[in-house]
Short mmCIF file of C-alpha atoms and ligand atoms in Angstrom, two decimals:
data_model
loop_
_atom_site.label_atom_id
_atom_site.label_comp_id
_atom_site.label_asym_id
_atom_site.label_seq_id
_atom_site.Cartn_x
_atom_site.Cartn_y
_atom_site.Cartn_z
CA UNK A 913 34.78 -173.67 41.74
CA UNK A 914 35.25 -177.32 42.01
CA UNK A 915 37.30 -178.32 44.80
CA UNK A 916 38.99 -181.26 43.30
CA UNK A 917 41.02 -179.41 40.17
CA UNK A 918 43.39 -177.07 40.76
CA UNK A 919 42.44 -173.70 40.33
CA UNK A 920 43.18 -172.03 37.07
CA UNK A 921 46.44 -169.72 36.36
CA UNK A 922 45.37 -166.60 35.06
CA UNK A 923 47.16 -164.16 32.65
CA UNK A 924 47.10 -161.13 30.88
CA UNK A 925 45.81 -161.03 27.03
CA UNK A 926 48.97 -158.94 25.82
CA UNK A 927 50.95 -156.78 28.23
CA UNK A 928 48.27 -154.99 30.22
CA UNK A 929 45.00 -156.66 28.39
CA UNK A 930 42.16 -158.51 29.81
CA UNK A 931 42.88 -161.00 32.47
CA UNK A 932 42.17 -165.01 31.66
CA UNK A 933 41.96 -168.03 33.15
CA UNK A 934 44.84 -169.77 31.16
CA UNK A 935 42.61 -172.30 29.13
CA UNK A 936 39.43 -170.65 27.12
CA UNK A 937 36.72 -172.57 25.52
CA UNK A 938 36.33 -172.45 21.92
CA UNK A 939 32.39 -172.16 20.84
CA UNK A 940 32.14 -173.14 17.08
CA UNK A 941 31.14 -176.55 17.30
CA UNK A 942 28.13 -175.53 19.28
CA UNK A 943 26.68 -173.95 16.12
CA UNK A 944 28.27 -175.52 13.25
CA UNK A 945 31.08 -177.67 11.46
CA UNK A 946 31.51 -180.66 13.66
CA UNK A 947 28.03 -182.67 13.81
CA UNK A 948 24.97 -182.83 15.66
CA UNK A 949 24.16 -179.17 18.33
CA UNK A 950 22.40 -179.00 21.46
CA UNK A 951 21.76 -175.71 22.37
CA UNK A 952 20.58 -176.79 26.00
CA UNK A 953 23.93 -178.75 26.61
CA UNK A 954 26.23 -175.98 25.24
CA UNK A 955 24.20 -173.25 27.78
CA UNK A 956 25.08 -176.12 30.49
CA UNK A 957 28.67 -176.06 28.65
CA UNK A 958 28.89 -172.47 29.04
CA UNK A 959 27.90 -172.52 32.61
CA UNK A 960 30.17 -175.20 33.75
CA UNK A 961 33.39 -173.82 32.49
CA UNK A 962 33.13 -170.65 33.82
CA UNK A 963 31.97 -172.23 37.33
CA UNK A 964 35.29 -174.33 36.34
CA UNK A 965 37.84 -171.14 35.85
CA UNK A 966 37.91 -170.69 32.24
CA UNK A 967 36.60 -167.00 31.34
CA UNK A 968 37.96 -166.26 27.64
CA UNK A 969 34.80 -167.75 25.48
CA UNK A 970 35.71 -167.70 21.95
CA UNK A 971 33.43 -167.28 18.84
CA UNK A 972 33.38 -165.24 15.25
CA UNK A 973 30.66 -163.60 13.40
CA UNK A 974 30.57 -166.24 10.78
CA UNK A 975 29.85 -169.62 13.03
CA UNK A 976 26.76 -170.47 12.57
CA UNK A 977 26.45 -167.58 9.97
CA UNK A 978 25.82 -165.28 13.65
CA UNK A 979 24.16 -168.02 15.43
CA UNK A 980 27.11 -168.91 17.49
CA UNK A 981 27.17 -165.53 18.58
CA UNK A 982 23.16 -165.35 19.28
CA UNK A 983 23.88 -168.01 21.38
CA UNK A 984 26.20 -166.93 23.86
CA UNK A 985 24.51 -163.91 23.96
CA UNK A 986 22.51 -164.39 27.35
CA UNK A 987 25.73 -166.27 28.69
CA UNK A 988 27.65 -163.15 28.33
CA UNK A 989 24.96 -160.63 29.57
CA UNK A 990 24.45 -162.90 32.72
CA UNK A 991 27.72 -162.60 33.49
CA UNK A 992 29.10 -159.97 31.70
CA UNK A 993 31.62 -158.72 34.67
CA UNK A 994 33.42 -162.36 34.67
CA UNK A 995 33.06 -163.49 30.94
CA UNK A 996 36.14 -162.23 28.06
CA UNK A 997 34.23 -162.63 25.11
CA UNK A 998 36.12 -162.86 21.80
CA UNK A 999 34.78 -162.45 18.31
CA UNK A 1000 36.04 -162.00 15.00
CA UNK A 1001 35.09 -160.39 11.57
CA UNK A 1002 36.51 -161.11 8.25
CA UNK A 1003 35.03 -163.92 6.04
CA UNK A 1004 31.44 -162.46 4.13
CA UNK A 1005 29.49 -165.64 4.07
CA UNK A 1006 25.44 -165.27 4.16
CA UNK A 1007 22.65 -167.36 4.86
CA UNK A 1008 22.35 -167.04 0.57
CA UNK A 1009 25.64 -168.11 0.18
CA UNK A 1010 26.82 -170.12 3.14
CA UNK A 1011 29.97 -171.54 0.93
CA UNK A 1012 31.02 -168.45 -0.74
CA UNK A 1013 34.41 -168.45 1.99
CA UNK A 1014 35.12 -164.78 0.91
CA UNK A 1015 37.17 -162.48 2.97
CA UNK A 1016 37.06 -158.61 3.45
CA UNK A 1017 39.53 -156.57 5.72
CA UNK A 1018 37.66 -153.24 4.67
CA UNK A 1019 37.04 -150.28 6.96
CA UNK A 1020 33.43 -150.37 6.07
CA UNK A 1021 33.01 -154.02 6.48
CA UNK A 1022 35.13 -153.90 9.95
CA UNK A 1023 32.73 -151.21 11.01
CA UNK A 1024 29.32 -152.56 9.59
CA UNK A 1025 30.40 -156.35 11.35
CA UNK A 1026 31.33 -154.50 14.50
CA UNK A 1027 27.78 -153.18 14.82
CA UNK A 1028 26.38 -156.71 13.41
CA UNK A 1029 28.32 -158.74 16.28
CA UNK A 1030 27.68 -156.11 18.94
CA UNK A 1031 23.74 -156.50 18.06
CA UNK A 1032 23.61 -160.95 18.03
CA UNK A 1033 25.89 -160.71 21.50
CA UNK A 1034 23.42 -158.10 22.79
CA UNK A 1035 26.28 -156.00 24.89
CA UNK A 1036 27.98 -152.76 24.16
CA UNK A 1037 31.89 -153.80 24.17
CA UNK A 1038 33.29 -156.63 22.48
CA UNK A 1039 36.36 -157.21 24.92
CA UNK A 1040 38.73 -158.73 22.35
CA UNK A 1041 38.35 -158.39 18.07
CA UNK A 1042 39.97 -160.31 15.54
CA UNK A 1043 41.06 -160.23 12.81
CA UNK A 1044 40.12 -163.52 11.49
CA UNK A 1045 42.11 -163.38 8.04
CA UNK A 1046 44.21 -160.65 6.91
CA UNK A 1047 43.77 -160.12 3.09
CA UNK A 1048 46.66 -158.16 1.85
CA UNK A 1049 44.66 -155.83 -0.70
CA UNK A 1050 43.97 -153.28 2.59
CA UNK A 1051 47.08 -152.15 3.94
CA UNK A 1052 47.09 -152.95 8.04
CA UNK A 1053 47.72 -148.88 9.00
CA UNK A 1054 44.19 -149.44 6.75
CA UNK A 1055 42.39 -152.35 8.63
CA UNK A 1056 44.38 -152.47 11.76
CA UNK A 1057 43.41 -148.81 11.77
CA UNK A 1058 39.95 -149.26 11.53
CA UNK A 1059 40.34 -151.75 14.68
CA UNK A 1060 42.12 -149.27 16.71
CA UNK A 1061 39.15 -146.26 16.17
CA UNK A 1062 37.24 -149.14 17.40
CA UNK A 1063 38.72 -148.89 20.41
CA UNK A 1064 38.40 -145.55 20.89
CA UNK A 1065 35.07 -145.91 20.03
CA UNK A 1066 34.59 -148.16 22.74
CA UNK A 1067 33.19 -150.91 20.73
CA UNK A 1068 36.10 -152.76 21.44
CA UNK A 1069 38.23 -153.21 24.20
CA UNK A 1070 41.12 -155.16 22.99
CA UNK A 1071 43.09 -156.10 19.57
CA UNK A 1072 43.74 -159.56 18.05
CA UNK A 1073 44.70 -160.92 14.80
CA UNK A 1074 44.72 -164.75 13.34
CA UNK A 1075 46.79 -166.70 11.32
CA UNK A 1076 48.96 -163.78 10.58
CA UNK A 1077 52.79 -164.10 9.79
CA UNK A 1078 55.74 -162.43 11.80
CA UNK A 1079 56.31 -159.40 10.03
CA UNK A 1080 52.63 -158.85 9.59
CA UNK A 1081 52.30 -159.12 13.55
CA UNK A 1082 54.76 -156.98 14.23
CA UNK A 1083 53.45 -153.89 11.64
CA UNK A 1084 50.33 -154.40 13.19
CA UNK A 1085 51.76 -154.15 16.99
CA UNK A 1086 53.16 -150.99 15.75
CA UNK A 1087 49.90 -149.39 14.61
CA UNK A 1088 48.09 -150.33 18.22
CA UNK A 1089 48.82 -152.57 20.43
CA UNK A 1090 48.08 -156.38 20.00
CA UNK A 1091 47.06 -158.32 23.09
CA UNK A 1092 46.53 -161.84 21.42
CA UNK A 1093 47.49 -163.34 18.10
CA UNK A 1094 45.32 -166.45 17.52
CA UNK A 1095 46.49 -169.43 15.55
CA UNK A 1096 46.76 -173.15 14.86
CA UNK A 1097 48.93 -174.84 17.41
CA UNK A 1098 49.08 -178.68 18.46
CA UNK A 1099 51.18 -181.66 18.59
CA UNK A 1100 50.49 -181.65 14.95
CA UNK A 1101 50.52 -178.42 13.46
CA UNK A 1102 53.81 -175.88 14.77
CA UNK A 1103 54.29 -173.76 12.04
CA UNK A 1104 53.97 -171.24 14.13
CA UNK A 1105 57.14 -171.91 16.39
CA UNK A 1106 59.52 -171.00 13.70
CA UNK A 1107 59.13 -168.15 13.34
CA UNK A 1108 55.72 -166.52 15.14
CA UNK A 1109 56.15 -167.42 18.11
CA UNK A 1110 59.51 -165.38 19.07
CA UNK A 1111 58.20 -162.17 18.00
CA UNK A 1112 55.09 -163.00 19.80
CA UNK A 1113 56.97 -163.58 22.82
CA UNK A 1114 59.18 -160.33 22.62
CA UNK A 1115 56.24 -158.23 21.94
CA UNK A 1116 54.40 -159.36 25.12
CA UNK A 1117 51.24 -160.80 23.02
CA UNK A 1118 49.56 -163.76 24.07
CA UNK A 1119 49.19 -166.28 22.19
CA UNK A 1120 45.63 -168.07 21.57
CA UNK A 1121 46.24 -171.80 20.09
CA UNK A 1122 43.31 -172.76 18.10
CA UNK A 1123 42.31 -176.39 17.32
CA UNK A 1124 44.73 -177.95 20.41
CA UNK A 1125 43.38 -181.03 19.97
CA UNK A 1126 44.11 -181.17 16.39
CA UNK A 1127 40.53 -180.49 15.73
CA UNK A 1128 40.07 -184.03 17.63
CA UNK A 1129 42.26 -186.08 16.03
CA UNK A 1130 44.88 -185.76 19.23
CA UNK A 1131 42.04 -186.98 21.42
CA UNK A 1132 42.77 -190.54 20.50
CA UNK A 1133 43.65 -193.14 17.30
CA UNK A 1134 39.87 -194.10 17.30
CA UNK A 1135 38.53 -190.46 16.59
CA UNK A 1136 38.55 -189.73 13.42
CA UNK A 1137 36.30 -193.34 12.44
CA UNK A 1138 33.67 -191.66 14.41
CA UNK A 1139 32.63 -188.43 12.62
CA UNK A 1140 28.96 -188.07 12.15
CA UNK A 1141 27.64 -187.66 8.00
CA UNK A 1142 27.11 -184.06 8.04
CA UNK A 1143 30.49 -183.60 9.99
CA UNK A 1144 32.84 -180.83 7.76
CA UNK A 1145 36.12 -182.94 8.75
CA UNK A 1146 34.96 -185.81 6.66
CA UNK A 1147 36.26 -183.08 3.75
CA UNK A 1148 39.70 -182.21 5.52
CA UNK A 1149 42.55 -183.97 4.51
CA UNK A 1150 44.00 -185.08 7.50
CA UNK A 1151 41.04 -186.98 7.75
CA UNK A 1152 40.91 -188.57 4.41
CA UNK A 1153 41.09 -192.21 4.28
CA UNK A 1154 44.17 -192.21 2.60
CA UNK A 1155 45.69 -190.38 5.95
CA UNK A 1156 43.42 -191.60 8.29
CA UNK A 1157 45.74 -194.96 9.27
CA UNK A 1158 49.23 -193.20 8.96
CA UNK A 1159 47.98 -190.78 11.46
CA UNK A 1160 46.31 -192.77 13.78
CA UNK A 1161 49.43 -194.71 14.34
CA UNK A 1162 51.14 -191.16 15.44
CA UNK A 1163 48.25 -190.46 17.66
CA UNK A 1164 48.51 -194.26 19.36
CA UNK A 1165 51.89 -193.18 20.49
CA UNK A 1166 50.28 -190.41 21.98
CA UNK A 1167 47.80 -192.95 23.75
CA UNK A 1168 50.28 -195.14 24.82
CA UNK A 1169 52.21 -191.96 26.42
CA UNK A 1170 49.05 -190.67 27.97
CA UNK A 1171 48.32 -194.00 29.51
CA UNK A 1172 51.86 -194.75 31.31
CA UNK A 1173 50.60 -191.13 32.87
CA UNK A 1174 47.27 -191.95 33.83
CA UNK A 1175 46.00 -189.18 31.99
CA UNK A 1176 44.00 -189.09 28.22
CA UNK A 1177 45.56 -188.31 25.01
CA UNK A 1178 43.06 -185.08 25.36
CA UNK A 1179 44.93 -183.97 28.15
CA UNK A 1180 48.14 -185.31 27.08
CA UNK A 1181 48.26 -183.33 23.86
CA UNK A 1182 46.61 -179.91 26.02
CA UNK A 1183 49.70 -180.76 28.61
CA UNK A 1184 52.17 -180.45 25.41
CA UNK A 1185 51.23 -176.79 24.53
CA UNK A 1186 51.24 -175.41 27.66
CA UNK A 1187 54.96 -177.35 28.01
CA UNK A 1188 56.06 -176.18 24.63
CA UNK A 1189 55.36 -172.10 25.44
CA UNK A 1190 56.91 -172.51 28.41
CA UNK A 1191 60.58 -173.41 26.70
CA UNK A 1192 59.11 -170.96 24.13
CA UNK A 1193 58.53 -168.47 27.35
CA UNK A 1194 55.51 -166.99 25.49
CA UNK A 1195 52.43 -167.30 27.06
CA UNK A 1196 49.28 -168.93 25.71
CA UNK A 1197 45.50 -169.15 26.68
CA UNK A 1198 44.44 -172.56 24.43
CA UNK A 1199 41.04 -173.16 23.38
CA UNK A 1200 39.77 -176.27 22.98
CA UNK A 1201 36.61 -176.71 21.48
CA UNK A 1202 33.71 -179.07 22.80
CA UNK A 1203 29.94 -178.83 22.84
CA UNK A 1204 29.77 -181.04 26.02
CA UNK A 1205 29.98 -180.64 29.98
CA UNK A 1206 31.88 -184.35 30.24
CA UNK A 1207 34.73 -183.08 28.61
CA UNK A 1208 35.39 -179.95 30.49
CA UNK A 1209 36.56 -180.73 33.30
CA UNK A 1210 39.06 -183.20 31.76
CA UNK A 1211 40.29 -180.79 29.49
CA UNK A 1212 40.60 -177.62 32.47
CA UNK A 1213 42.69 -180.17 34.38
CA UNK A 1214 45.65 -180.45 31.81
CA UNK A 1215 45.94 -176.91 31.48
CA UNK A 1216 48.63 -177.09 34.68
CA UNK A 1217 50.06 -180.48 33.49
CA UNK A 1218 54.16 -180.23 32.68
CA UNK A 1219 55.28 -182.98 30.24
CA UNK A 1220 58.78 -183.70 31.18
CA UNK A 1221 61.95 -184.33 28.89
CA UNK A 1222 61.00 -187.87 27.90
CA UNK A 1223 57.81 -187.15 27.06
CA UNK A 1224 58.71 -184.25 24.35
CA UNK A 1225 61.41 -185.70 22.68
CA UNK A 1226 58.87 -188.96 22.12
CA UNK A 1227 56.24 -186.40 20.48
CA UNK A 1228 58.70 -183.89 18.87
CA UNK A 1229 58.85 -185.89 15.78
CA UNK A 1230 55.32 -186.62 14.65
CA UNK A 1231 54.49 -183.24 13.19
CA UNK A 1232 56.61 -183.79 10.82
CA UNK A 1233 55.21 -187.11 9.57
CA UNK A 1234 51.26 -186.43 9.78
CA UNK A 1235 49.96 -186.87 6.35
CA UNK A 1236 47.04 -184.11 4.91
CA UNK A 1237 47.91 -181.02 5.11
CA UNK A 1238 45.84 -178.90 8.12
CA UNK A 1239 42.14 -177.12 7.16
N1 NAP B 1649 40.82 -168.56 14.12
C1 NAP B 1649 40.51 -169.59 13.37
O1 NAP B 1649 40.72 -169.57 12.15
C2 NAP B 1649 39.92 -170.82 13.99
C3 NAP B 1649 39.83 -172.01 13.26
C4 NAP B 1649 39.28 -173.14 13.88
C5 NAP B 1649 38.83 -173.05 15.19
N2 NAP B 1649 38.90 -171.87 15.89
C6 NAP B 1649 38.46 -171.75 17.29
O2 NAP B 1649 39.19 -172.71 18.07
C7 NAP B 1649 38.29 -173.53 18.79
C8 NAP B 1649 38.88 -174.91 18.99
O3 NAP B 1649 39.21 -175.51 17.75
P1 NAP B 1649 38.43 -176.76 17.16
O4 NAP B 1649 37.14 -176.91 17.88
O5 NAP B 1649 38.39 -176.62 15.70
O6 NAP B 1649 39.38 -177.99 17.45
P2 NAP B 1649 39.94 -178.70 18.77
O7 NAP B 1649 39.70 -177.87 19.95
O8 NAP B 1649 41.31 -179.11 18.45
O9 NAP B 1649 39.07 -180.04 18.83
C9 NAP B 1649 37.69 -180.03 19.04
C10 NAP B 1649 37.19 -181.44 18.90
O10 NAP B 1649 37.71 -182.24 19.98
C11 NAP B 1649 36.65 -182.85 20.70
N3 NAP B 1649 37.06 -182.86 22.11
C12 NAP B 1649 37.26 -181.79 22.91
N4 NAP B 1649 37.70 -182.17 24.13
C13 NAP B 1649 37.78 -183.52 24.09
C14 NAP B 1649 38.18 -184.52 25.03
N5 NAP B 1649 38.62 -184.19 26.24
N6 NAP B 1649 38.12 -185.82 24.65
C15 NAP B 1649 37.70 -186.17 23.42
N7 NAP B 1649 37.32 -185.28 22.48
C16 NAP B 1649 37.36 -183.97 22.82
C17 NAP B 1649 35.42 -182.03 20.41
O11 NAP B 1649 34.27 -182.84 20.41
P3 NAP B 1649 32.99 -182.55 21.36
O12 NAP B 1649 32.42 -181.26 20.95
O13 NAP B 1649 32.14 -183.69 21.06
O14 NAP B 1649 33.55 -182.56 22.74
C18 NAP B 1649 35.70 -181.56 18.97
O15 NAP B 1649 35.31 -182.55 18.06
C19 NAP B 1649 37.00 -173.49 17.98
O16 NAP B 1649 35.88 -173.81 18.78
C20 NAP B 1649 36.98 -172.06 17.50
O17 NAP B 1649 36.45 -171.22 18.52
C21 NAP B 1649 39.47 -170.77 15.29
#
């Protein structure tokens, strides 16, 4: 552990589920999506944030069409007794068709992908499984259902479910227990507050805030000019050039927020979350995503930063005015 950052809260996935440090790392961009990989940095990557606190490691079958999960694989089995390792099934993609984005939530896809994810990680039990879209021609006692003999299989050890809405959650609670519902969350995107978040709280499931820092665009009004050629956000719309300036301008009031503080916008906008859930009072285990040591220990130390009054009234308008809807 390094001495100089405070050490990392931990919590429960769900009521009684695995226990956390309260910030994970998310793993796609070691394997695909956002630019150049290094598979010896992301090893180093892996390394350092557990040495740093952070034990829920997040990947899906379909990064890297399995590589993501090939890589982790000798991370987990080296430390197998500290590391949560999360994985999801749902979209179909192949190496043959890489953007065919189809989804399946069938029993014998859950059970073949189980097998397929259990095999790249090299371990026995997959300590949380999502759901990574629901598709609403299988019925949840169907593909919830599927999860839960998973568990008694011991394939699994604990439920989750993604981007699902608040009646869907709570079905799905009722057919076995849900330890951690995971889904976009940032200064910019807070759908999920409405409405989600509440039941999520009353249930006792964690929530799991994917792309914190906006998928980078919250790191600073400069990002988004930087993106390498074969980077997929050059497609998204937020970062379209026709958004590009409107929403830099709402992230430089971020910067200029995160500077009076002395922190970065990174942290500012990781400070934010863990601020929001708390007047929320549901708890949350973010995971934000970077293929590089350097930014670990920066992003570790917001995860017990409190914004204060000032501070969230100044950023509880932008949401509303980013331009591009989120992808
Ligand atoms: N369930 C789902 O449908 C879903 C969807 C998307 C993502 N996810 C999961 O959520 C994780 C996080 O989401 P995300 O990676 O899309 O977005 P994100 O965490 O919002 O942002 C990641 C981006 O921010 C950069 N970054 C990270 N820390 C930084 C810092 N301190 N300063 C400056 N830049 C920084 C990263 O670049 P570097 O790599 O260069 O540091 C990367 O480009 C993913 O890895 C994945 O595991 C899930």
């Amino acid at each position: 552990m390094h001495s100089s950052l405070p050490t990392l809260p931990r919590v429960h996935l769900g009521v009684d589920g695995p226990l956390v440090g309260s910030q994970g790392l998310g793993c796609m961009g070691m394997s695909e999506f956002y630019g150049a990989t290094d598979t010896t940095e992301a090893r180093a990557t892996l390394e350092q944030a557990l040495d740093l606190g952070v034990t829920l490691f997040d990947t899906a079958d379909m990064y890297g069409l399995g590589a993501n999960e090939s890589l982790l694989s000798p991370f987990v089995k080296a430390h197998r007794q500290r590391v949560v390792i999360a994985t999801k099934f749902g979209y179909t993609r192949t190496a043959e068709r890489p953007d065919d984005w189809s989804l399946s939530n069938r029993p014998e896809h859950i059970r073949h992908a189980v097998d397929q994810s259990l095999r790249r990680l090299g371990i026995d039990t997959i300590d949380l499984y999502y759901m990574h879209r629901r598709t609403p021609d299988v019925p949840l006692e169907d593909s919830v259902g599927t999860m839960a003999e998973l568990v008694k299989a011991g394939k699994v050890r604990a439920l989750g479910l993604c981007e699902v809405s608040a009646e869907e959650l709570r079905a799905a609670h009722a057919i076995h227990p849900i330890a951690a519902l995971q889904s976009e969350w940032s200064v910019f995107s807070r759908q999920i507050e409405q409405a989600v978040a509440p039941v999520a709280s009353s249930l006792g499931i964690t929530i799991v805030p994917y792309a914190p820092l906006g998928r980078g665009l919250l790191t600073g009004a400069a990002f988004g000019q930087r993106l390498e050629t074969d980077d997929s956000r050059r497609h998204f719309p937020r970062f379209q050039p026709e958004n590009q300036a409107a929403n830099a301008h709402l992230v430089a009031t971020l910067d200029q927020l995160a500077k009076a503080r002395g922190i970065s916008t990174a942290q500012l906008a990781l400070a934010w979350l863990q601020t929001r859930a708390r007047q929320l009072d549901v708890t949350v285990v973010p995971i934000p995503g970077t293929r590089r040591r350097a930014r670990l220990m920066e992003n570790v130390a917001a995860a017990t930063l409190v914004l204060d009054e000032r501070e969230m009234a100044v950023i509880a308008p932008l949401a509303a005015a980013v331009q591009g809807v989120s992808l």
